[in-house]
Coordinates of C-alpha atoms in Angstrom, one line a residue:
Chain Z
M13 CA -0.1 -0.1 0.0
R14 CA 1.1 3.6 -0.7
T15 CA -0.1 6.5 1.4
I16 CA -1.2 9.9 0.3
H17 CA -2.0 12.5 2.8
T18 CA -5.1 14.7 2.3
S19 CA -2.9 17.9 2.7
E20 CA -1.5 16.9 -0.6
I21 CA -4.8 16.4 -2.2
I22 CA -6.1 19.7 -1.0
D23 CA -3.2 21.6 -2.5
A24 CA -3.3 19.8 -5.7
V25 CA -6.9 20.4 -6.2
A26 CA -6.7 24.2 -5.1
N27 CA -4.1 24.7 -7.8
M28 CA -5.9 23.1 -10.5
C29 CA -9.0 25.3 -9.7
I30 CA -6.7 28.4 -10.0
K31 CA -4.7 27.2 -13.1
A32 CA -7.5 25.9 -15.0
N33 CA -9.6 29.1 -14.8
T34 CA -6.7 31.5 -15.7
E35 CA -4.5 29.6 -18.2
L36 CA -6.1 28.6 -21.4
P37 CA -4.9 25.1 -22.2
D38 CA -2.5 25.1 -25.3
D39 CA -4.5 22.5 -27.3
V40 CA -7.6 25.0 -27.0
R41 CA -5.3 28.0 -27.9
A42 CA -3.9 26.2 -30.8
K43 CA -7.7 25.4 -32.1
L44 CA -8.6 29.0 -31.7
E45 CA -5.6 30.3 -33.6
Q46 CA -6.2 27.7 -36.4
A47 CA -9.9 29.0 -36.6
L48 CA -8.8 32.7 -36.7
A49 CA -6.7 31.7 -39.7
E50 CA -9.5 30.0 -41.6
E51 CA -12.4 32.3 -40.8
T52 CA -13.2 35.1 -43.4
S53 CA -16.0 37.1 -42.0
P54 CA -14.7 40.1 -40.2
S55 CA -17.0 39.6 -37.1
A56 CA -16.1 35.9 -36.8
K57 CA -12.3 37.0 -36.9
E58 CA -12.8 39.9 -34.5
V59 CA -14.5 37.5 -31.8
L60 CA -11.7 35.0 -32.2
R61 CA -9.0 37.8 -31.9
Q62 CA -10.7 39.0 -28.7
L63 CA -10.7 35.4 -27.2
L64 CA -7.0 35.0 -27.9
E65 CA -6.3 38.6 -26.5
N66 CA -8.5 37.6 -23.5
A67 CA -6.4 34.5 -22.8
D68 CA -3.1 36.4 -22.8
L69 CA -4.5 38.9 -20.4
A70 CA -5.8 36.3 -18.0
R71 CA -2.5 34.4 -18.2
D72 CA -0.6 37.8 -17.5
T73 CA -2.8 39.3 -14.7
K74 CA -4.2 36.0 -13.1
L75 CA -7.6 37.3 -13.9
P76 CA -10.2 34.4 -14.6
L77 CA -10.6 33.9 -18.3
C78 CA -14.4 34.1 -17.7
Q79 CA -16.3 35.5 -14.9
D80 CA -18.3 32.1 -14.8
T81 CA -15.5 30.2 -13.0
G82 CA -17.8 27.2 -13.2
L83 CA -19.1 24.4 -10.8
A84 CA -16.2 22.2 -9.9
V85 CA -16.4 18.8 -11.8
L86 CA -13.7 16.1 -11.2
F87 CA -13.2 12.8 -12.5
V88 CA -11.0 10.9 -10.0
E89 CA -9.3 7.6 -10.4
L90 CA -8.1 6.0 -7.0
G91 CA -5.6 3.2 -7.4
D92 CA -6.6 0.2 -5.3
E93 CA -3.2 0.1 -3.6
V94 CA -3.6 3.8 -2.3
K95 CA -4.4 4.5 1.3
I96 CA -5.8 8.2 1.9
E97 CA -4.4 9.3 5.3
G98 CA -5.5 12.6 7.4
G99 CA -9.1 12.6 6.5
N100 CA -11.8 11.6 3.8
L101 CA -10.9 11.9 0.0
R102 CA -14.2 13.5 -0.8
E103 CA -13.9 16.0 1.9
A104 CA -10.0 16.8 0.9
I105 CA -11.3 17.4 -2.6
N106 CA -14.1 19.8 -1.5
E107 CA -11.7 21.5 0.9
G108 CA -9.2 22.0 -2.2
V109 CA -12.2 23.5 -4.0
R110 CA -12.9 25.8 -1.2
K111 CA -9.3 27.0 -1.1
G112 CA -8.8 27.4 -4.7
Y113 CA -11.8 29.4 -5.3
K114 CA -11.0 31.6 -2.3
D115 CA -7.5 32.2 -3.0
G116 CA -7.7 32.6 -6.8
F117 CA -10.6 35.1 -6.5
L118 CA -12.8 32.8 -8.5
R119 CA -16.7 33.2 -8.5
K120 CA -18.6 30.9 -6.3
S121 CA -21.4 29.7 -8.6
S122 CA -23.0 26.8 -6.5
C123 CA -26.2 27.5 -5.1
H124 CA -29.4 25.8 -3.6
P125 CA -31.7 24.9 -6.6
L126 CA -34.8 26.2 -5.3
T127 CA -34.1 29.0 -2.8
R128 CA -31.2 30.0 -4.9
A129 CA -29.1 30.8 -2.0
N130 CA -25.5 30.9 -2.7
M131 CA -23.3 28.1 -1.0
G132 CA -20.5 30.5 -0.5
D133 CA -17.7 28.5 -1.3
N134 CA -18.5 26.6 -4.5
T135 CA -18.8 23.3 -3.0
P136 CA -20.0 20.5 -3.2
A137 CA -17.9 19.6 -6.3
I138 CA -19.3 17.1 -8.7
I139 CA -17.0 14.4 -8.2
H140 CA -17.0 11.0 -10.3
F141 CA -15.0 8.3 -8.5
D142 CA -13.5 5.3 -10.2
M143 CA -11.5 2.4 -8.6
V144 CA -8.5 1.3 -10.8
P145 CA -5.6 -0.9 -10.3
G146 CA -2.4 0.5 -9.0
D147 CA -0.9 2.9 -6.5
K148 CA -1.6 6.4 -8.0
L149 CA -4.6 9.0 -7.4
K150 CA -5.5 10.7 -10.6
M151 CA -7.6 13.7 -10.6
V152 CA -9.0 15.6 -13.6
F153 CA -10.6 18.9 -12.9
M154 CA -13.0 20.8 -15.1
A155 CA -14.5 24.3 -14.4
K156 CA -18.0 23.9 -16.0
G157 CA -19.8 27.1 -16.8
G158 CA -23.7 27.3 -16.7
G159 CA -24.4 29.0 -19.8
S160 CA -23.0 26.2 -22.1
E161 CA -24.3 23.5 -19.5
N162 CA -27.8 24.8 -20.0
M163 CA -27.8 23.9 -23.5
S164 CA -26.9 20.2 -23.0
R165 CA -29.6 17.6 -23.3
V166 CA -30.2 13.7 -22.7
T167 CA -32.4 11.7 -25.0
M168 CA -33.5 8.1 -25.4
L169 CA -33.6 7.3 -29.1
A170 CA -35.2 4.1 -30.4
P171 CA -32.3 1.6 -31.5
A172 CA -33.5 1.7 -35.0
Q173 CA -32.5 5.4 -35.2
G174 CA -28.9 4.6 -35.1
W175 CA -26.0 6.9 -36.2
E176 CA -28.4 9.0 -38.4
G177 CA -30.8 9.6 -35.6
I178 CA -27.8 10.4 -33.3
K179 CA -26.4 12.8 -35.7
K180 CA -29.8 14.5 -36.4
F181 CA -30.2 15.1 -32.7
V182 CA -26.9 16.5 -32.0
I183 CA -27.0 19.0 -35.1
N184 CA -30.5 20.0 -34.1
R185 CA -29.3 20.7 -30.6
I186 CA -26.1 22.8 -31.6
A187 CA -28.5 24.7 -34.1
E188 CA -31.0 25.3 -31.5
A189 CA -28.5 26.5 -28.8
G190 CA -27.2 28.9 -31.4
P191 CA -25.3 31.8 -29.9
N192 CA -26.2 31.0 -26.2
P193 CA -23.3 28.8 -25.2
C194 CA -20.4 30.9 -26.3
P195 CA -19.5 29.2 -29.7
P196 CA -17.3 27.8 -31.1
T197 CA -18.1 25.1 -28.6
I198 CA -16.7 21.6 -27.8
V199 CA -19.3 18.9 -28.0
G200 CA -19.0 16.0 -25.8
I201 CA -21.4 13.0 -26.6
G202 CA -22.1 9.9 -24.8
I203 CA -23.7 7.0 -26.7
G204 CA -24.8 4.1 -24.7
G205 CA -24.9 3.0 -21.0
T206 CA -28.1 4.2 -19.1
F207 CA -29.8 7.6 -19.1
D208 CA -27.3 8.7 -16.4
H209 CA -24.4 7.0 -17.6
A210 CA -24.7 8.6 -21.1
A211 CA -24.4 11.9 -19.4
K212 CA -21.5 11.0 -17.5
I213 CA -19.6 9.6 -20.4
A214 CA -20.6 12.8 -22.5
K215 CA -18.9 15.0 -19.9
K216 CA -15.9 12.6 -19.5
S217 CA -15.5 13.0 -23.4
L218 CA -14.9 16.8 -22.6
M219 CA -11.7 15.8 -20.5
R220 CA -9.9 14.8 -23.6
R221 CA -7.3 17.0 -25.4
L222 CA -8.9 18.7 -28.4
D223 CA -5.9 17.5 -30.8
D224 CA -6.0 13.8 -29.9
T225 CA -7.5 11.2 -32.2
H226 CA -10.1 8.5 -30.8
P227 CA -8.3 5.1 -30.5
D228 CA -11.1 3.4 -32.4
P229 CA -10.9 4.3 -35.9
Q230 CA -14.7 4.0 -36.5
I231 CA -15.4 6.5 -33.7
A232 CA -12.6 8.7 -34.8
A233 CA -14.4 8.9 -38.2
M234 CA -17.8 9.6 -36.5
E235 CA -16.3 12.5 -34.5
K236 CA -14.7 14.0 -37.8
E237 CA -17.9 13.5 -39.9
L238 CA -20.0 15.3 -37.0
E239 CA -17.4 18.1 -36.5
E240 CA -17.4 18.8 -40.4
D241 CA -21.4 18.8 -40.5
L242 CA -21.9 21.0 -37.4
N243 CA -19.3 23.6 -39.0
K244 CA -21.7 23.8 -42.0
L245 CA -24.6 25.2 -39.7
G246 CA -23.0 28.6 -40.0
V247 CA -23.7 29.5 -36.3
G248 CA -20.0 30.7 -36.3
P249 CA -18.2 32.4 -33.2
M250 CA -20.7 34.1 -30.8
G251 CA -23.3 33.3 -33.2
L252 CA -22.3 36.0 -35.8
G253 CA -22.0 33.6 -38.6
G254 CA -18.8 31.9 -39.9
K255 CA -17.2 28.5 -40.5
T256 CA -16.3 27.9 -36.8
T257 CA -19.5 26.6 -34.9
V258 CA -17.5 23.8 -33.0
L259 CA -13.8 23.4 -32.2
S260 CA -14.2 19.7 -31.7
V261 CA -16.5 16.7 -31.1
K262 CA -15.5 14.1 -28.7
I263 CA -17.7 10.9 -28.6
T264 CA -17.6 8.0 -25.9
V265 CA -19.5 4.7 -26.6
E266 CA -20.4 2.2 -24.1
P267 CA -22.6 -0.9 -24.2
C268 CA -26.3 -0.2 -23.5
H269 CA -29.6 -2.4 -22.9
L270 CA -30.9 -3.9 -26.0
A271 CA -34.1 -1.9 -26.0
S272 CA -32.2 1.4 -25.6
L273 CA -30.1 4.0 -27.4
P274 CA -29.2 6.6 -24.7
L275 CA -27.6 9.8 -26.1
A276 CA -26.1 12.6 -24.2
V277 CA -24.8 15.9 -25.7
N278 CA -22.7 18.0 -23.1
V279 CA -21.9 21.5 -24.5
Q280 CA -18.8 23.1 -23.5
C281 CA -18.0 26.8 -24.2
H282 CA -14.9 27.8 -26.4
S283 CA -12.8 27.9 -23.1
Q284 CA -12.3 24.2 -22.1
R285 CA -10.6 24.9 -18.7
H286 CA -9.3 21.6 -17.4
E287 CA -6.4 20.4 -15.5
E288 CA -5.0 17.0 -14.5
V289 CA -2.7 15.9 -11.8
V290 CA -1.4 12.6 -10.8
L291 CA -0.3 11.8 -7.3
Chain B
M18 CA -21.9 48.9 -40.1
A19 CA -21.2 52.1 -38.4
E20 CA -19.2 52.8 -35.1
Y21 CA -20.7 55.0 -32.3
K22 CA -19.4 56.4 -29.0
L23 CA -22.4 56.8 -26.9
N24 CA -22.8 58.1 -23.0
T25 CA -25.2 57.1 -20.4
P26 CA -28.2 57.8 -19.9
L27 CA -29.2 57.0 -23.5
T28 CA -31.8 58.9 -25.3
D29 CA -34.3 57.9 -28.0
E30 CA -32.0 59.7 -30.4
D31 CA -29.1 57.6 -29.4
I32 CA -31.1 54.5 -29.9
V33 CA -33.1 54.8 -33.2
Q34 CA -29.8 55.5 -35.2
L35 CA -28.4 52.2 -34.3
K36 CA -28.8 49.3 -36.7
A37 CA -27.9 45.6 -35.9
G38 CA -24.3 45.1 -36.6
D39 CA -23.2 48.5 -35.5
V40 CA -20.3 48.7 -32.9
V41 CA -20.8 51.0 -29.9
F42 CA -18.4 52.1 -27.4
L43 CA -20.3 52.9 -24.3
T44 CA -19.2 55.4 -21.6
G45 CA -21.0 56.2 -18.3
T46 CA -22.9 54.3 -15.7
I47 CA -24.4 50.8 -16.2
Y48 CA -26.0 48.5 -13.8
S49 CA -25.2 44.7 -13.3
A50 CA -28.4 42.5 -12.7
R51 CA -28.9 38.9 -13.6
D52 CA -31.6 36.1 -12.6
A53 CA -32.1 36.5 -8.9
A54 CA -31.7 40.4 -8.9
H55 CA -34.3 40.7 -11.8
K56 CA -36.8 38.7 -9.8
K57 CA -36.3 41.1 -6.9
L58 CA -36.7 44.0 -9.0
V59 CA -39.9 42.8 -10.3
E60 CA -41.1 42.0 -6.8
L61 CA -40.3 45.7 -6.0
L62 CA -42.3 46.9 -9.0
D63 CA -45.3 44.8 -7.9
Q64 CA -45.2 46.3 -4.5
G65 CA -45.2 49.7 -5.9
K66 CA -41.7 50.5 -4.2
E67 CA -38.8 52.5 -5.7
L68 CA -36.0 50.6 -7.7
P69 CA -32.5 51.0 -6.5
F70 CA -31.5 52.8 -9.6
D71 CA -33.5 55.0 -12.3
L72 CA -34.4 52.9 -15.2
E73 CA -34.9 56.0 -17.5
G74 CA -32.2 55.9 -20.1
A75 CA -30.5 53.2 -18.2
A76 CA -28.4 50.1 -19.4
I77 CA -28.5 46.9 -17.6
Y78 CA -25.6 44.4 -17.9
Y79 CA -26.4 40.9 -17.4
V80 CA -23.3 40.0 -15.6
G81 CA -22.2 38.1 -12.3
P82 CA -18.6 39.2 -12.1
S83 CA -15.8 37.2 -10.2
P84 CA -14.5 38.8 -7.0
A85 CA -12.1 41.9 -7.5
P86 CA -8.6 40.8 -6.8
P87 CA -6.4 43.4 -4.7
G88 CA -5.7 46.5 -7.0
R89 CA -8.6 46.0 -9.4
P90 CA -12.1 47.5 -9.5
I91 CA -13.6 44.2 -10.4
G92 CA -12.7 40.6 -11.4
A93 CA -13.6 39.0 -14.8
A94 CA -17.0 40.6 -16.0
G95 CA -18.1 39.1 -19.3
P96 CA -21.8 38.8 -20.2
T97 CA -24.2 35.9 -19.1
T98 CA -26.8 34.2 -21.4
S99 CA -29.7 36.6 -21.8
Y100 CA -32.7 34.7 -22.5
R101 CA -33.1 33.9 -18.7
M102 CA -34.0 37.5 -18.3
D103 CA -36.5 37.5 -21.2
S104 CA -39.5 37.2 -18.9
F105 CA -38.5 40.2 -17.2
A106 CA -37.2 42.4 -20.0
P107 CA -40.4 44.0 -21.9
R108 CA -41.6 45.4 -18.5
L109 CA -38.4 47.1 -17.8
Y110 CA -38.1 48.4 -21.2
S111 CA -41.5 49.7 -21.0
L112 CA -40.5 51.7 -17.9
G113 CA -37.6 53.4 -19.5
L114 CA -34.8 51.0 -19.8
K115 CA -33.0 51.8 -23.1
A116 CA -30.5 48.9 -23.4
T117 CA -29.5 45.4 -22.1
I118 CA -26.1 43.9 -22.6
G119 CA -25.6 40.0 -22.6
K120 CA -25.0 37.2 -25.1
G121 CA -27.4 34.8 -27.0
K122 CA -30.8 35.2 -28.4
R123 CA -33.9 37.0 -27.1
D124 CA -37.5 35.9 -27.4
E125 CA -40.0 37.5 -29.6
P126 CA -41.8 39.6 -26.7
T127 CA -38.5 41.0 -25.9
R128 CA -37.6 41.8 -29.5
Q129 CA -41.0 43.5 -29.9
A130 CA -40.7 45.4 -26.6
M131 CA -37.4 47.0 -28.1
Q132 CA -39.4 48.2 -31.1
D133 CA -42.3 49.4 -29.2
Y134 CA -40.1 51.3 -26.5
K135 CA -37.1 52.4 -28.7
A136 CA -34.5 50.3 -27.0
V137 CA -31.6 47.9 -28.0
Y138 CA -30.0 44.6 -27.1
F139 CA -26.1 44.9 -27.1
G140 CA -23.9 41.7 -27.4
A141 CA -20.6 41.6 -25.6
T142 CA -18.1 38.8 -26.2
G143 CA -19.0 35.8 -24.1
G144 CA -16.0 34.4 -22.5
A145 CA -13.9 37.6 -22.7
G146 CA -14.3 38.3 -19.1
A147 CA -10.8 39.4 -18.3
L148 CA -10.5 41.5 -21.3
L149 CA -14.1 43.3 -20.9
S150 CA -13.3 44.1 -17.2
N151 CA -10.6 46.5 -18.3
S152 CA -13.4 48.8 -19.6
I153 CA -14.9 48.9 -16.0
V154 CA -13.1 51.5 -14.1
E155 CA -15.4 51.5 -10.8
S156 CA -17.8 49.3 -9.3
T157 CA -20.0 49.5 -6.2
V158 CA -22.7 47.2 -5.0
I159 CA -25.8 49.2 -4.6
A160 CA -28.5 46.6 -3.9
F161 CA -29.1 43.0 -2.9
D162 CA -25.7 42.5 -1.4
E163 CA -26.8 39.0 -0.2
L164 CA -27.1 37.7 -3.4
G165 CA -23.1 37.7 -3.9
P166 CA -22.2 37.6 -7.4
E167 CA -25.7 38.5 -8.4
A168 CA -25.9 41.7 -6.5
I169 CA -26.8 44.8 -8.3
R170 CA -23.8 47.0 -9.0
E171 CA -23.3 50.5 -10.4
M172 CA -20.4 50.3 -12.6
K173 CA -18.6 53.2 -14.4
V174 CA -17.5 52.1 -17.8
Q175 CA -15.1 53.7 -20.3
D176 CA -15.4 52.7 -23.9
F177 CA -17.2 49.5 -23.1
P178 CA -17.0 47.5 -26.6
L179 CA -20.6 46.3 -27.7
L180 CA -22.2 45.1 -30.9
V181 CA -25.8 45.8 -31.7
I182 CA -27.5 42.6 -31.9
N183 CA -31.2 43.6 -31.7
D184 CA -32.1 47.3 -32.9
A185 CA -35.4 49.2 -32.3
H186 CA -36.3 48.5 -35.8
G187 CA -36.8 44.8 -35.6
N188 CA -33.5 43.6 -37.1
E189 CA -31.2 41.0 -35.6
L190 CA -27.6 40.2 -36.2
Y191 CA -27.4 36.4 -35.4
A192 CA -26.7 33.9 -38.0
V193 CA -29.8 31.7 -39.0
P194 CA -28.5 28.0 -38.6
D195 CA -28.3 26.3 -42.0
R196 CA -29.6 22.7 -41.0
K197 CA -29.9 21.9 -44.8
A198 CA -26.1 22.6 -45.3
A199 CA -25.4 20.4 -42.2
G200 CA -27.3 17.5 -43.9
I201 CA -30.4 17.1 -41.9
E202 CA -33.3 18.7 -43.8

């Protein structure tokens, strides 16, 4: 067994909260720069230019990229040879979120769903735990903004609708979302599992690097096809028209019940703020 | 597409000259208000009470800024999605509000209210919160402090960069999604 102390976890999570919210990841920046080079409409170019300037300013001043510094979402893989010392893992992660959002002057957006009273410290974090072999603790953090999350949907298609039905649903969703989720967006898609699991794997898809290629060539081809189709919609940066409606499409496929075809579309804004740490 | 420099409070003359697609650099006083603050504003109106600021010629910015770090008047301050304020906007426009600032589409009653009361909807670049905060030189909470990020702030802005999305003549700037080109119609 290997021991990891909760103090190490708290600091790691706090650092991820601050870094993710102030430094645009290099893969996202590269996609925005590529989009700027390819766009021809002046308004689309101006929006992309502003987003890159915003990223430079946030990095230099440590201001958050966006005032919506998100709900804290974490995917955690705990090795089965790891013993957590000094407290409880979930509580340590929440403490890290409290510290990061306070120290980084980040907006606390977590509130009671009905009274709307602000929780004051951006907890509880949304944490997805997974037990894996080994002696490491891996944590992937994402600051998930509300404007794009509101444009996300889960649906249960009939199995016969297949890939064509999936494409139609996703394209209609991005068309209806229009300018609302701060396009160009990153589209995380979960196909399979159950109603709830589809949503989880759609979100997990958003944790991938934008410049990766899915290891399964068939799914990689689906991602490329859907990305090309979505970019023909002409929604464009901030909905002002143009070639760049999405920066990337990421799909996760998992087995489902033979009666079902669960589908989830998790929309992420142009700023894919995520960080990863392995302890 | 033209460029204008405008000052608050905004007048009918300021507004009617604007066309969807025009760029406006706004200087003066604007007020932050988003979901919870709008609910409270409308409750005050229903009770016949005075609002915390004068709506006549005013501009409301749909924003919930991040906390101000030391040495800055405000944290990141980009627009939030506007449709959530659509159920309140026509009433506020009817009472003298001249402009709202946000991102994303407005509903039909809100667009109609802009024509009826000579008002506009400005877009600011979503996600450019750090950059836009540079145009905000002062910020003071004037109401609903308990709402935290959703409190109403009086903010002084200098050349705040805006794009006219919906004008007072029924025009809208947003692109219409081409589903046929995307292969589903």
